[in-house]
Short mmCIF file of C-alpha atoms and ligand atoms in Angstrom, two decimals:
data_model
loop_
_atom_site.label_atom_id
_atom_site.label_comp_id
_atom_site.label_asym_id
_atom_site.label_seq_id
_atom_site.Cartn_x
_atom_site.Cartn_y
_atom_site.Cartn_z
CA UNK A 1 29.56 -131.03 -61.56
CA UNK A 2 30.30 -128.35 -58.80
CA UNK A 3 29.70 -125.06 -61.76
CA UNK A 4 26.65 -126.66 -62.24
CA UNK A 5 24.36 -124.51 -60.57
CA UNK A 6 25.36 -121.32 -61.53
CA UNK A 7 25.51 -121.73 -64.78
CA UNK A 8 21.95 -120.95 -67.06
CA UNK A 9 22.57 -123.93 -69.58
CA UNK A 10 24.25 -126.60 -67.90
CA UNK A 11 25.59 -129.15 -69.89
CA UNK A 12 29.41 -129.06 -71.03
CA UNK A 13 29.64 -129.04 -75.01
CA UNK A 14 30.76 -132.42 -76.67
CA UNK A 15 31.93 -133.63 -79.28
CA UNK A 16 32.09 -137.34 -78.94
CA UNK A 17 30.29 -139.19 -81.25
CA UNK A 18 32.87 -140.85 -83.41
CA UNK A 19 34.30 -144.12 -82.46
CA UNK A 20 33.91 -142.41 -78.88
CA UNK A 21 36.92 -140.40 -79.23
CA UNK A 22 36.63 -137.73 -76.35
CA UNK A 23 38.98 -135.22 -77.47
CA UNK A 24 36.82 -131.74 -78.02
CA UNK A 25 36.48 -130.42 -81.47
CA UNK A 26 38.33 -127.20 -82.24
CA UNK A 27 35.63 -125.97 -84.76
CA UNK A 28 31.94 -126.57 -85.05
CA UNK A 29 29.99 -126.04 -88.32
CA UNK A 30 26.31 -124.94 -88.13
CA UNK A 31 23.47 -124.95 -90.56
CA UNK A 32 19.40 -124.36 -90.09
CA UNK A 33 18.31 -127.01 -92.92
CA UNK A 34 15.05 -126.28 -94.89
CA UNK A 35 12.93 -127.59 -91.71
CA UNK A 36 13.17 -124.44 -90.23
CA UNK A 37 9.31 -123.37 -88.87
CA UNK A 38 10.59 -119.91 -87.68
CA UNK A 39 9.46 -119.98 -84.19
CA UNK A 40 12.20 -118.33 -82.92
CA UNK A 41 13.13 -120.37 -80.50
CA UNK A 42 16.87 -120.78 -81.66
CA UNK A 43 16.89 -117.19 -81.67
CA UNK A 44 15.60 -117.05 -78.06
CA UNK A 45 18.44 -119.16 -76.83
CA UNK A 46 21.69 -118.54 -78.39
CA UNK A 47 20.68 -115.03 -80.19
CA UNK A 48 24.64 -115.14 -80.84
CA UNK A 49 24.46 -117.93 -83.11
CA UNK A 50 20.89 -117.01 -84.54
CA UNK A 51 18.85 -114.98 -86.52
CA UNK A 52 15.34 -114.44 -88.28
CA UNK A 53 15.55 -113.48 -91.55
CA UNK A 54 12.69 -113.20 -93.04
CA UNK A 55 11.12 -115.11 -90.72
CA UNK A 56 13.60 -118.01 -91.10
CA UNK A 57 15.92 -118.68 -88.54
CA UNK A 58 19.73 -118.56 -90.09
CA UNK A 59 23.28 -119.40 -88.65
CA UNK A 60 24.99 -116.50 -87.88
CA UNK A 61 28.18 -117.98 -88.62
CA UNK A 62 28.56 -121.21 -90.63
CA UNK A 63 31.83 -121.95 -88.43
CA UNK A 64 31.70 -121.88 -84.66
CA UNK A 65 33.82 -122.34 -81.51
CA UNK A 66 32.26 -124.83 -79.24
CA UNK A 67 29.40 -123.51 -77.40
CA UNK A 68 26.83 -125.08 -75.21
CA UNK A 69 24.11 -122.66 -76.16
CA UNK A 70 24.53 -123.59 -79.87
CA UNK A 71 23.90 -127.58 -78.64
CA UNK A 72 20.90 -126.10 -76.38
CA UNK A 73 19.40 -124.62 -79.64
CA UNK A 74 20.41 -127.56 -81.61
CA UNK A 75 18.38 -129.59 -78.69
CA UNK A 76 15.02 -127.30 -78.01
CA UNK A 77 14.19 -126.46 -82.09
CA UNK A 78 10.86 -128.39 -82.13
CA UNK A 79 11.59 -129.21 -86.20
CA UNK A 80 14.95 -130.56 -85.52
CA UNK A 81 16.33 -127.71 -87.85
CA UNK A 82 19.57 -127.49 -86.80
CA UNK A 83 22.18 -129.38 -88.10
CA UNK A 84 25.69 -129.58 -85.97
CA UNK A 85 28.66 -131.10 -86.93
CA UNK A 86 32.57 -131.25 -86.47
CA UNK A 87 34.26 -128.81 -88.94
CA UNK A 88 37.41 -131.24 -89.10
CA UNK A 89 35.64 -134.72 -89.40
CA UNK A 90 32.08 -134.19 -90.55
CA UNK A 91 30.61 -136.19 -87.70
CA UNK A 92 27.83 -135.05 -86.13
CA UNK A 93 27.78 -133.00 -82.55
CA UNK A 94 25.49 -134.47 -80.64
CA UNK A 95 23.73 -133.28 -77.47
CA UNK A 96 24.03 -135.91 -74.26
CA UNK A 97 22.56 -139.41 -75.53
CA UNK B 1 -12.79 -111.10 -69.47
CA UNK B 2 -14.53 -113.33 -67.83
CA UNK B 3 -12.37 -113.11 -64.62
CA UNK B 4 -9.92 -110.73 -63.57
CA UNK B 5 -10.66 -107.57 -65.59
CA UNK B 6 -9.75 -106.34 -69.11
CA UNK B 7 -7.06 -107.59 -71.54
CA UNK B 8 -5.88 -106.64 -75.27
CA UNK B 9 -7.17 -109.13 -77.75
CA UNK B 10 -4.46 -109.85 -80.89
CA UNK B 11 -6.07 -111.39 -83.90
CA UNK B 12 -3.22 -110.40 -86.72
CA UNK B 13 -0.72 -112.98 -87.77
CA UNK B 14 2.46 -110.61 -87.51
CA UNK B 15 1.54 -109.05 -84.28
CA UNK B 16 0.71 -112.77 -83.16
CA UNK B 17 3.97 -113.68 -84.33
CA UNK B 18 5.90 -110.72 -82.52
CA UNK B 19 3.97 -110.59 -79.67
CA UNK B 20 5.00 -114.73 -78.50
CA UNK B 21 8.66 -113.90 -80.08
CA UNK B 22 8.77 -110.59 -77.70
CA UNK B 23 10.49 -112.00 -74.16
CA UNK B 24 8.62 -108.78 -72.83
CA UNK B 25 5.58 -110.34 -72.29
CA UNK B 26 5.79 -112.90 -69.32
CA UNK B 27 3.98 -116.39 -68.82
CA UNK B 28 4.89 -116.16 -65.22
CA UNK B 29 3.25 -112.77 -64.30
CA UNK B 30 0.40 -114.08 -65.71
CA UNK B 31 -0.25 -116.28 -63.03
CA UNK B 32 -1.15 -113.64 -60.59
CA UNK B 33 -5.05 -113.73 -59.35
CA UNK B 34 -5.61 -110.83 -60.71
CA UNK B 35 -4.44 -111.36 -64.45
CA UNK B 36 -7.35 -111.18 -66.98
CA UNK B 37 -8.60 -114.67 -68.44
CA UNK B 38 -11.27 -116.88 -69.48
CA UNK B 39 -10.86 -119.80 -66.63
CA UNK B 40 -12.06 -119.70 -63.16
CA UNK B 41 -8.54 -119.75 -62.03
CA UNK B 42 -5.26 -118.96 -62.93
CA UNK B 43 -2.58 -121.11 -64.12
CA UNK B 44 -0.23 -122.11 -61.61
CA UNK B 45 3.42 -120.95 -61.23
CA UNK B 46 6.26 -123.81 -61.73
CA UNK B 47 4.98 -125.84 -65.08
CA UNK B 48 6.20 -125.10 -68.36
CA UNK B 49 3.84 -123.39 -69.55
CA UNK B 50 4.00 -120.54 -66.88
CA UNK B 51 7.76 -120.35 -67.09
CA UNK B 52 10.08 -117.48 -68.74
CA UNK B 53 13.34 -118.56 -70.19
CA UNK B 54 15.97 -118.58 -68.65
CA UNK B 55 14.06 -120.78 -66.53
CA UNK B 56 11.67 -122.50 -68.86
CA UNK B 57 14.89 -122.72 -71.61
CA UNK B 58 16.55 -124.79 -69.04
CA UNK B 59 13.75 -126.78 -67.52
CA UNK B 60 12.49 -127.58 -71.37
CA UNK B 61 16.34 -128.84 -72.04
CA UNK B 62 15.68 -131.40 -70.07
CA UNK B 63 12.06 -133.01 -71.30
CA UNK B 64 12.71 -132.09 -75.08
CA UNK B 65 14.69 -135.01 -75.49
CA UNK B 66 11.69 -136.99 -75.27
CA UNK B 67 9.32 -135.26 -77.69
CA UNK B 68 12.46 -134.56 -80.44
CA UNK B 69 11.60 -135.74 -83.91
CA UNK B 70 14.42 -138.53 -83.41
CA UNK B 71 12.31 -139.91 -80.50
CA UNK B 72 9.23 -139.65 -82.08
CA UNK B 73 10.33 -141.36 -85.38
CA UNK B 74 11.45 -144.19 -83.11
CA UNK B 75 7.80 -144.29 -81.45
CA UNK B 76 5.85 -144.12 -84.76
CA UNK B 77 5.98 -148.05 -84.66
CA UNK B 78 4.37 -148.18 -81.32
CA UNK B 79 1.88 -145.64 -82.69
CA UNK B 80 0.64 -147.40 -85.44
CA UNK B 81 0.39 -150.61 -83.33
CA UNK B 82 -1.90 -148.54 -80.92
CA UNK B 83 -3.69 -147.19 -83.95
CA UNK B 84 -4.28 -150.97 -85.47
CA UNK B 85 -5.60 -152.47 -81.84
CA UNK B 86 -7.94 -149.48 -81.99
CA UNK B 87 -9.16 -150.43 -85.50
CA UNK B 88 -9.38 -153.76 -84.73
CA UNK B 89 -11.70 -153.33 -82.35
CA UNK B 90 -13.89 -151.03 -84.37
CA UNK B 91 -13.84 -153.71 -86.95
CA UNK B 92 -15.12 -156.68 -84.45
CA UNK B 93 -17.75 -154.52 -82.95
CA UNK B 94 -19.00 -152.97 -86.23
CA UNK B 95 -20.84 -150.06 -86.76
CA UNK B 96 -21.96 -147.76 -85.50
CA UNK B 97 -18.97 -146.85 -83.56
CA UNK B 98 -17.92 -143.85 -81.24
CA UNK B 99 -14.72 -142.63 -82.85
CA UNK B 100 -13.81 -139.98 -79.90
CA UNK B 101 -14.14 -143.30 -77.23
CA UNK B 102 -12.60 -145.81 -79.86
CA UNK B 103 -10.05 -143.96 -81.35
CA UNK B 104 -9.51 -140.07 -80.34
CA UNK B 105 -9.09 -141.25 -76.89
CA UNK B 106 -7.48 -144.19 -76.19
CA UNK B 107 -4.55 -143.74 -78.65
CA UNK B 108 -3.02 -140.25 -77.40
CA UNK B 109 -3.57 -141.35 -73.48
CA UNK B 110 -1.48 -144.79 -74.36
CA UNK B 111 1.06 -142.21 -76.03
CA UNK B 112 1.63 -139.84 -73.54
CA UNK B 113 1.48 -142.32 -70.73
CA UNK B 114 3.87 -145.10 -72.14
CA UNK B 115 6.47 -141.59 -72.74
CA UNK B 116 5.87 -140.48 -69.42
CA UNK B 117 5.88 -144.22 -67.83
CA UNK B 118 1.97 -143.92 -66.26
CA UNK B 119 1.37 -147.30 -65.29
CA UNK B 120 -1.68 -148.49 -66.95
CA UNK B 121 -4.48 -148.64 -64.10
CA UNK B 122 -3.67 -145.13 -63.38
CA UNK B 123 -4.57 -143.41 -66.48
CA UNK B 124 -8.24 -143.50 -66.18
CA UNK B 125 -7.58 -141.49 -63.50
CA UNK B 126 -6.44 -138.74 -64.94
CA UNK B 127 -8.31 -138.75 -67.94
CA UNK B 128 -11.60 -137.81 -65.83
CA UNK B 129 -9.04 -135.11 -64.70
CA UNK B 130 -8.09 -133.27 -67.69
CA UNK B 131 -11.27 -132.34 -68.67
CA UNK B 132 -11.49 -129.95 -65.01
CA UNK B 133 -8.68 -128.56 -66.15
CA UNK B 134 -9.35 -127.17 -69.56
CA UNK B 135 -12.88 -126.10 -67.90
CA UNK B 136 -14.18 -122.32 -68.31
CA UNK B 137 -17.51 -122.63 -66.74
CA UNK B 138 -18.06 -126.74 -66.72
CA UNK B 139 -16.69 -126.55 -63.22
CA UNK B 140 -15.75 -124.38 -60.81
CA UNK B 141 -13.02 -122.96 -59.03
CA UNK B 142 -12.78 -124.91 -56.38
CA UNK B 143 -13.48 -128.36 -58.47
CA UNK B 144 -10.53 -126.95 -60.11
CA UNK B 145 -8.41 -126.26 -57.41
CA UNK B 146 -9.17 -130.02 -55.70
CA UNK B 147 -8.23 -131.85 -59.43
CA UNK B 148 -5.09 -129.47 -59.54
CA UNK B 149 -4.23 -130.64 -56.40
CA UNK B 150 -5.11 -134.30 -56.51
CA UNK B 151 -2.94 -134.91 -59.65
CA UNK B 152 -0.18 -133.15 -58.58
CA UNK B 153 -0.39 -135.30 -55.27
CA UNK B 154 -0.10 -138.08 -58.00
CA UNK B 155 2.17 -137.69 -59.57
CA UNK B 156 4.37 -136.95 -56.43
CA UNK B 157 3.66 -140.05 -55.47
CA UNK B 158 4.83 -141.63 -58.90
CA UNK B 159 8.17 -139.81 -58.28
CA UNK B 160 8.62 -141.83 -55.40
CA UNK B 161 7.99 -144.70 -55.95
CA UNK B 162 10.22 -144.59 -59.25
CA UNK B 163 13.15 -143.01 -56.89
CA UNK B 164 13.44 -146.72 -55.32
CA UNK B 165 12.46 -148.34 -59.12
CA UNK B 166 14.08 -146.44 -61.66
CA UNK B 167 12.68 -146.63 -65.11
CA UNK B 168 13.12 -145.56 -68.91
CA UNK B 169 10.80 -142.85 -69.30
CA UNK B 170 10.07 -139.25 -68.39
CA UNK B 171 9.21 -139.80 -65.00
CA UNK B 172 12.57 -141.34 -64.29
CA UNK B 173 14.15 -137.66 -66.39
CA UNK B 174 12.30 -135.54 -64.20
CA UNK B 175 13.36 -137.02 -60.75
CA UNK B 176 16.95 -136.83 -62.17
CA UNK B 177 16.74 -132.83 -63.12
CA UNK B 178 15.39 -133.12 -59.50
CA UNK B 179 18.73 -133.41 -58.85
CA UNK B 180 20.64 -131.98 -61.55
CA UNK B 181 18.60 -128.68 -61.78
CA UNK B 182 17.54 -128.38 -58.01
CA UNK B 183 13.58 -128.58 -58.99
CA UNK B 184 11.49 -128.85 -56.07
CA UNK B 185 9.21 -132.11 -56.19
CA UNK B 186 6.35 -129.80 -56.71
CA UNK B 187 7.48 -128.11 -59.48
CA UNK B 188 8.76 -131.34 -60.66
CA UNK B 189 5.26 -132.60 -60.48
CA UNK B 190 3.51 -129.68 -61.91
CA UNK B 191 5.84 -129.99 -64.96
CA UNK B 192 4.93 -133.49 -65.08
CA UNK B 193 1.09 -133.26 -65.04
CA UNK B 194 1.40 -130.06 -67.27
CA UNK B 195 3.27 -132.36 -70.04
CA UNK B 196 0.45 -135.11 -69.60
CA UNK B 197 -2.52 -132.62 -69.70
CA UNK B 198 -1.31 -131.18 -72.49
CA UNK B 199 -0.21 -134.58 -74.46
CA UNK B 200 -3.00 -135.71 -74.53
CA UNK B 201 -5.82 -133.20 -73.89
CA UNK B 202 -4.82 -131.28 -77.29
CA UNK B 203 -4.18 -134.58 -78.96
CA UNK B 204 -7.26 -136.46 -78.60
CA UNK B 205 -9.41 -132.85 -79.38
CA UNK B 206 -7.23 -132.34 -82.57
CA UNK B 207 -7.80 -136.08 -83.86
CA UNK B 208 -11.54 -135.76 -82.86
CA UNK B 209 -11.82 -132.39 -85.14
CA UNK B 210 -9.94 -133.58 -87.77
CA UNK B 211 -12.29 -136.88 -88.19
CA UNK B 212 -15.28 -134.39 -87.82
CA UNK B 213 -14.08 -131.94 -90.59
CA UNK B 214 -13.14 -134.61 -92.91
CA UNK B 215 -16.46 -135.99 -92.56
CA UNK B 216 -19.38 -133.19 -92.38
CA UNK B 217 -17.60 -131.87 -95.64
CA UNK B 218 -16.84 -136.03 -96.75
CA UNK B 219 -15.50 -135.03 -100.20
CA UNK B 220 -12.57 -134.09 -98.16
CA UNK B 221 -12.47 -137.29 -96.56
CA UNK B 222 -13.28 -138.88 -100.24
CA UNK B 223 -9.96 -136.86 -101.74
CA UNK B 224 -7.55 -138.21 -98.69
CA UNK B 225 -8.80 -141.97 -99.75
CA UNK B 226 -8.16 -141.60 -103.04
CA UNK B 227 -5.01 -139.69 -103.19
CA UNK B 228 -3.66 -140.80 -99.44
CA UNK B 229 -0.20 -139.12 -100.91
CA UNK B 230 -2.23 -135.44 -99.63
CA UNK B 231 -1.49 -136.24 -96.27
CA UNK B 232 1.30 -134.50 -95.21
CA UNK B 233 0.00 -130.94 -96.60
CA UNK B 234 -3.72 -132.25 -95.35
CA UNK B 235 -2.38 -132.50 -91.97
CA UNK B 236 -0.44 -128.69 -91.59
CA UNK B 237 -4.32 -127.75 -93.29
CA UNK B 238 -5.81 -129.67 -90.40
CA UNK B 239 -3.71 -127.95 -88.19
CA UNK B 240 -4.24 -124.35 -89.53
CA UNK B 241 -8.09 -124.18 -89.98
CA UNK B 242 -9.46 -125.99 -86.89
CA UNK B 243 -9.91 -123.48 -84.07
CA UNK B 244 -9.02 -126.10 -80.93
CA UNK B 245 -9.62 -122.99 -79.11
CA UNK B 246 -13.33 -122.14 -78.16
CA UNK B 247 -11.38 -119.09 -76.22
CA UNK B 248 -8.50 -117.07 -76.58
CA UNK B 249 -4.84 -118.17 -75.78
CA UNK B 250 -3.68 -118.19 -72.52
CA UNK B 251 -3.00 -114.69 -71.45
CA UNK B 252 0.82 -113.03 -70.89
CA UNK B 253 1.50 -109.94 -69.15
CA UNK B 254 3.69 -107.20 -70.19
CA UNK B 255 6.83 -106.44 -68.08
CA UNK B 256 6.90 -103.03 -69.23
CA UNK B 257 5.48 -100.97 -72.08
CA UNK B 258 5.45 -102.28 -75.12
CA UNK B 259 4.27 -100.68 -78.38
CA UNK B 260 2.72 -103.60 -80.64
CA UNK B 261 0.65 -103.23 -84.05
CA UNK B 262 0.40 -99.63 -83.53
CA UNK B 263 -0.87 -99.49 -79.99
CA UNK B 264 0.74 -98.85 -76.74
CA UNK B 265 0.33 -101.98 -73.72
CA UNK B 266 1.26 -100.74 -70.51
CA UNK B 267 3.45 -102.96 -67.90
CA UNK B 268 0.84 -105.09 -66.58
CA UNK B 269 -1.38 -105.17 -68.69
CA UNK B 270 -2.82 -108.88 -70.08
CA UNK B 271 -2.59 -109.95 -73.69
CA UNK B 272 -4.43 -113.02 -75.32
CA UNK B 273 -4.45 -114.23 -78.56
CA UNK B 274 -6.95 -115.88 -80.92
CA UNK B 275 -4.64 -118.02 -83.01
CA UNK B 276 -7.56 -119.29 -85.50
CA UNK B 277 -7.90 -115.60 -86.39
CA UNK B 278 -4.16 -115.21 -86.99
CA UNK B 279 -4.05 -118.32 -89.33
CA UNK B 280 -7.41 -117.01 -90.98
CA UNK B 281 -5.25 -114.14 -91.96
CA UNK B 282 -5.46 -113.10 -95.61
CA UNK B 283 -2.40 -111.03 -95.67
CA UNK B 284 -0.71 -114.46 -95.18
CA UNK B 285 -3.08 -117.62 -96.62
CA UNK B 286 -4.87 -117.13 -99.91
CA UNK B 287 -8.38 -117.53 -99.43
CA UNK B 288 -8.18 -118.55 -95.55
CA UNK B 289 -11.87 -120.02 -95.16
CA UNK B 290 -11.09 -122.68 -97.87
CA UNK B 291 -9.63 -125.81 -97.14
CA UNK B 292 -7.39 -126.66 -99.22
CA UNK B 293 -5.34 -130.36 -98.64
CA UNK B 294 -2.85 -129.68 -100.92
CA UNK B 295 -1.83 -125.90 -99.52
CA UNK B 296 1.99 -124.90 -99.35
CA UNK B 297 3.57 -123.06 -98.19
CA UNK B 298 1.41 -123.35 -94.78
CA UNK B 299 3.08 -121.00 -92.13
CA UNK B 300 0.16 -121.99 -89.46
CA UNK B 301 1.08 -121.42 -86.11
CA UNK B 302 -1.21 -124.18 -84.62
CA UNK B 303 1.70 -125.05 -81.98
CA UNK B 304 2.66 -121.46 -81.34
CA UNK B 305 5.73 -119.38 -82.13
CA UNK B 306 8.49 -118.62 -79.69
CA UNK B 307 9.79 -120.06 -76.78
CA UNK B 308 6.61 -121.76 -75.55
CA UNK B 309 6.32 -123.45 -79.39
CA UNK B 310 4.79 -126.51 -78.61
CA UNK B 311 6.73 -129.03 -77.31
CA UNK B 312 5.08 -132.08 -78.60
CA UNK B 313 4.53 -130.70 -82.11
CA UNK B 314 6.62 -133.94 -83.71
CA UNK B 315 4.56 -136.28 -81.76
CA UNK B 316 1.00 -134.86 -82.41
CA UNK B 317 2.12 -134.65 -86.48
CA UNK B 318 2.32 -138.26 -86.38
CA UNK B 319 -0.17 -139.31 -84.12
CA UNK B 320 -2.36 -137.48 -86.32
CA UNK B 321 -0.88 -138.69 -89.46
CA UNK B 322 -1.30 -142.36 -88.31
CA UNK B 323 -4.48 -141.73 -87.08
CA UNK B 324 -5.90 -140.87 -90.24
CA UNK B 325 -4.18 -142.87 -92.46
CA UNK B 326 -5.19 -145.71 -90.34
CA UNK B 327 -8.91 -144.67 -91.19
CA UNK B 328 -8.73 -144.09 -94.96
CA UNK B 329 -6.87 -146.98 -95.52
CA UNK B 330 -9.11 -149.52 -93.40
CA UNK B 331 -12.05 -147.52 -93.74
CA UNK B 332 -12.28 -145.67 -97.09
CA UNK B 333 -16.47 -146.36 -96.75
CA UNK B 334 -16.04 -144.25 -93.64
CA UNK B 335 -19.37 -141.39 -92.63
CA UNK B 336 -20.49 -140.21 -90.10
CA UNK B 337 -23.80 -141.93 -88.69
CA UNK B 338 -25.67 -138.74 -87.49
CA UNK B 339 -26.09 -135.51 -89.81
CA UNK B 340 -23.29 -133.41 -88.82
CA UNK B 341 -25.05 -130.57 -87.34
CA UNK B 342 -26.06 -133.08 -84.62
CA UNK B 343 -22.95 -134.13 -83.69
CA UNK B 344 -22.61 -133.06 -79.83
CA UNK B 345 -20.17 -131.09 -78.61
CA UNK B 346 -18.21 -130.41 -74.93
CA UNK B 347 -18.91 -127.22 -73.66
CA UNK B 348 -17.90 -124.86 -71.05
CA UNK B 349 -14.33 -125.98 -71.74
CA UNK B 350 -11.41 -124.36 -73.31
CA UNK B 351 -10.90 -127.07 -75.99
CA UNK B 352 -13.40 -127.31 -78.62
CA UNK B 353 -14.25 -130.92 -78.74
CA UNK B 354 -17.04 -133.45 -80.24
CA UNK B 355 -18.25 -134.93 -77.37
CA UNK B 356 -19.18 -137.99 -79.42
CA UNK B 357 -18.48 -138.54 -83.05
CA UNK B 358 -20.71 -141.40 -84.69
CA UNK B 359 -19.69 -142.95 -87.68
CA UNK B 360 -20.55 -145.67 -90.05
CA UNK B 361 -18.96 -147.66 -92.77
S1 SF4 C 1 14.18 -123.29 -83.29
FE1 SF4 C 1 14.23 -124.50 -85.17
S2 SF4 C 1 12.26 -124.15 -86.15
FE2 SF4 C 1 12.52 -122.58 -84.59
S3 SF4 C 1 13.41 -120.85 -85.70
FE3 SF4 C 1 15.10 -122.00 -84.84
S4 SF4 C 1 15.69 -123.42 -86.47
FE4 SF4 C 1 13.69 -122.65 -87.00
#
């Protein structure tokens, strides 16, 4: 609660959608699906994770350490392009409920 | 421009593109009195729309839960519901009917208010609002300034009275992120009445264009009813050829110079855009001026590019979709009852909107 404030994005990253285990994933695989509308918004947000290519957005890496602005992205793309799941199990990552 | 002195006009696709992609260019300087622009007054400082990320990334985190394509998908029953009453009534009445009052209307207020948790008696309210609002020279400046002021004053008062009755619905989101991400309750209700303006406002204008295009050129109309499958390519052609926009876009303001499509824009200098233009562009859409239901790959950017991409582009694809599918599958007799170069229109306001659209069936 208290590193709330300073932080820009300022949810904590989770992982807890199966059978409401809480334990944090150790890997995170990421994929823009075909929905993609390029507006860049993705991009905007976690440019670390993101990229235009030809005017499609792309994963920078297909396997990620938990990150909050990969979630954020997940969250604000308008086409609900981004996929997020658990490397290990599958399941997917989603943002708060 | 109208007010506030000169600004660069962008009417290419790319640069389009680049220019709402480029964080350089700030929503939030271009609130300042003196920033170029077709309305009487500026936009204010603290809603969405005049936010820069990081700010606007983080305030948008917290209402795009409520527009995602999850959400909407669970609303599209309640849609069609509100679609079908609507019907129904144009069916017991008969013809000739209104469809801007009976359909155009009604259906995106009930939307946007049921999402947002505007109690029922209120919305007439703002409805005679929002057209103040989107005004360039239907009212003035200080009609503006009043309405600005008199919905933001309600909705302040809706975020008190749901801090003692906490709801379901955006209202109840906001007052939270009150907390959460220390907004003040004025930008808290500018957020708020900048999410129902533009829920509904756009909405009702695009459904009321749609129904008028389909129907001045009816063999349009006459292809959707028999080959209702067209819809889904029909709609992003809806979305691409209607202009919305009697004006330019809102304008930005460069930060510093930037050079774009060949040309140099000083810091501080005002940008618009004419989005029809860009999606009339033939370096991107075969033969732009025709209408074509079936068209794919449609890049349009009817709900923008970039971080200020619309954020209820889910929700107005399906109120539109149900709108219309509503109509060609109840009314597949459907025309309109006046030729369609008499069909009046609003003006004097930044939407381009039938002010009536009477049909027949
Ligand atoms: S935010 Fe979504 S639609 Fe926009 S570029 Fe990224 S993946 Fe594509």
């Amino acid at each position: 609660m208290e590193a709330r404030a300073d932080r820009p994005l300022p949810r904590t990253p989770r992982g807890d959608v199966v059978s409401g285990e809480t334990s944090q994933p150790r890997r995170w695989r990421v994929r823009v699906t075909e929905k993609c509308g390029g507006c860049g918004m993705c991009v905007m947000t976690a440019p670390l994770y993101f990229q235009l290519v030809d005017g499609y957005s792309q994963a920078r890496h297909s396997e990620v350490e938990p990150d909050d602005a990969v979630l954020a992205a997940a969250e604000l793309c308008p086409m609900s392009a981004i996929e997020v799941v658990d490397a290990d199990t599958g399941a997917e990552v989603t943002p708060t409920p | 421009m109208p007010f506030g002195g000169d600004a660069w006009l962008l009417t290419g696709y790319a640069e389009i593109k680049q220019f709402l992609a480029d964080p350089r260019f700030s929503s939030l300087e271009a609130t300042q009195p003196d920033t170029a622009r077709v309305t009487p007054l500026p936009l204010r400082p603290g809603n969405l729309l005049t936010m820069d990320p990081p700010d606007h990334t983080r305030i948008r985190r917290v209402v795009v839960k409520a527009f995602s394509m999850r959400r909407v998908e669970q609303l599209r029953d309640r849609i069609r519901e509100v679609v079908d009453e609507q019907l129904d009534q144009l069916v017991a009445r008969g013809p000739p009917a209104d469809l801007v009052a009976s359909l155009a209307v009604p259906m995106p207020v009930v939307m946007i208010s049921e999402l947002l948790g505007i109690p029922s008696a209120d919305r007439e309210r703002f409805r005679r609002h929002s057209d103040v609002l989107v005004s360039t020279t239907a009212y003035d400046a200080a009609e503006v300034n009043r309405t600005r002021t008199a919905l933001e004053e309600y909705f302040q008062e809706l975020l008190e009275q749901r801090r003692s009755r906490p709801t379901d619905d955006l209202v109840s989101t906001l007052l939270e992120a009150m907390d959460t991400e220390r907004l003040t309750p004025l930008e808290t209700a500018r957020t708020g009445v900048g999410i129902l303006m533009a829920g509904h406002e756009t909405s009702l204008s695009m459904i009321s264009n749609s129904c008028f295009l389909l129907l001045s050129q009816r063999e349009l109309y006459a292809r959707l009813v028999a080959e209702p499958s067209l819809l889904p390519t029909a709609i992003e052609e809806l979305l691409r050829y209607i202009p919305l926009r009697s004006t330019g876009s809102f304008p930005r303001r460069a930060t510093e110079d930037v050079e774009l499509g060949g040309v140099l824009i000083r810091k501080g200098e005002t940008v618009i855009f004419q989005r029809a233009a860009a999606d009339r562009d033939e370096r991107v859409f075969t033969c732009p001026e025709k209408i074509d239901l079936a068209r794919r790959p449609n890049p349009h950017l009817g709900f923008g590019h970039g971080a200020h991409h619309c954020l209820g582009a889910a929700l107005a694809r399906v109120e539109l979709s149900l709108a219309l599918e509503g109509l060609i599958r109840r009314f597949p007799d459907l025309r309109l009852a006046v030729p369609g170069d008499q069909v009046p229109w609003k003006p004097g306001l930044i939407a381009r909107c039938p002010a009536r659209l009477e049909v027949t069936w």
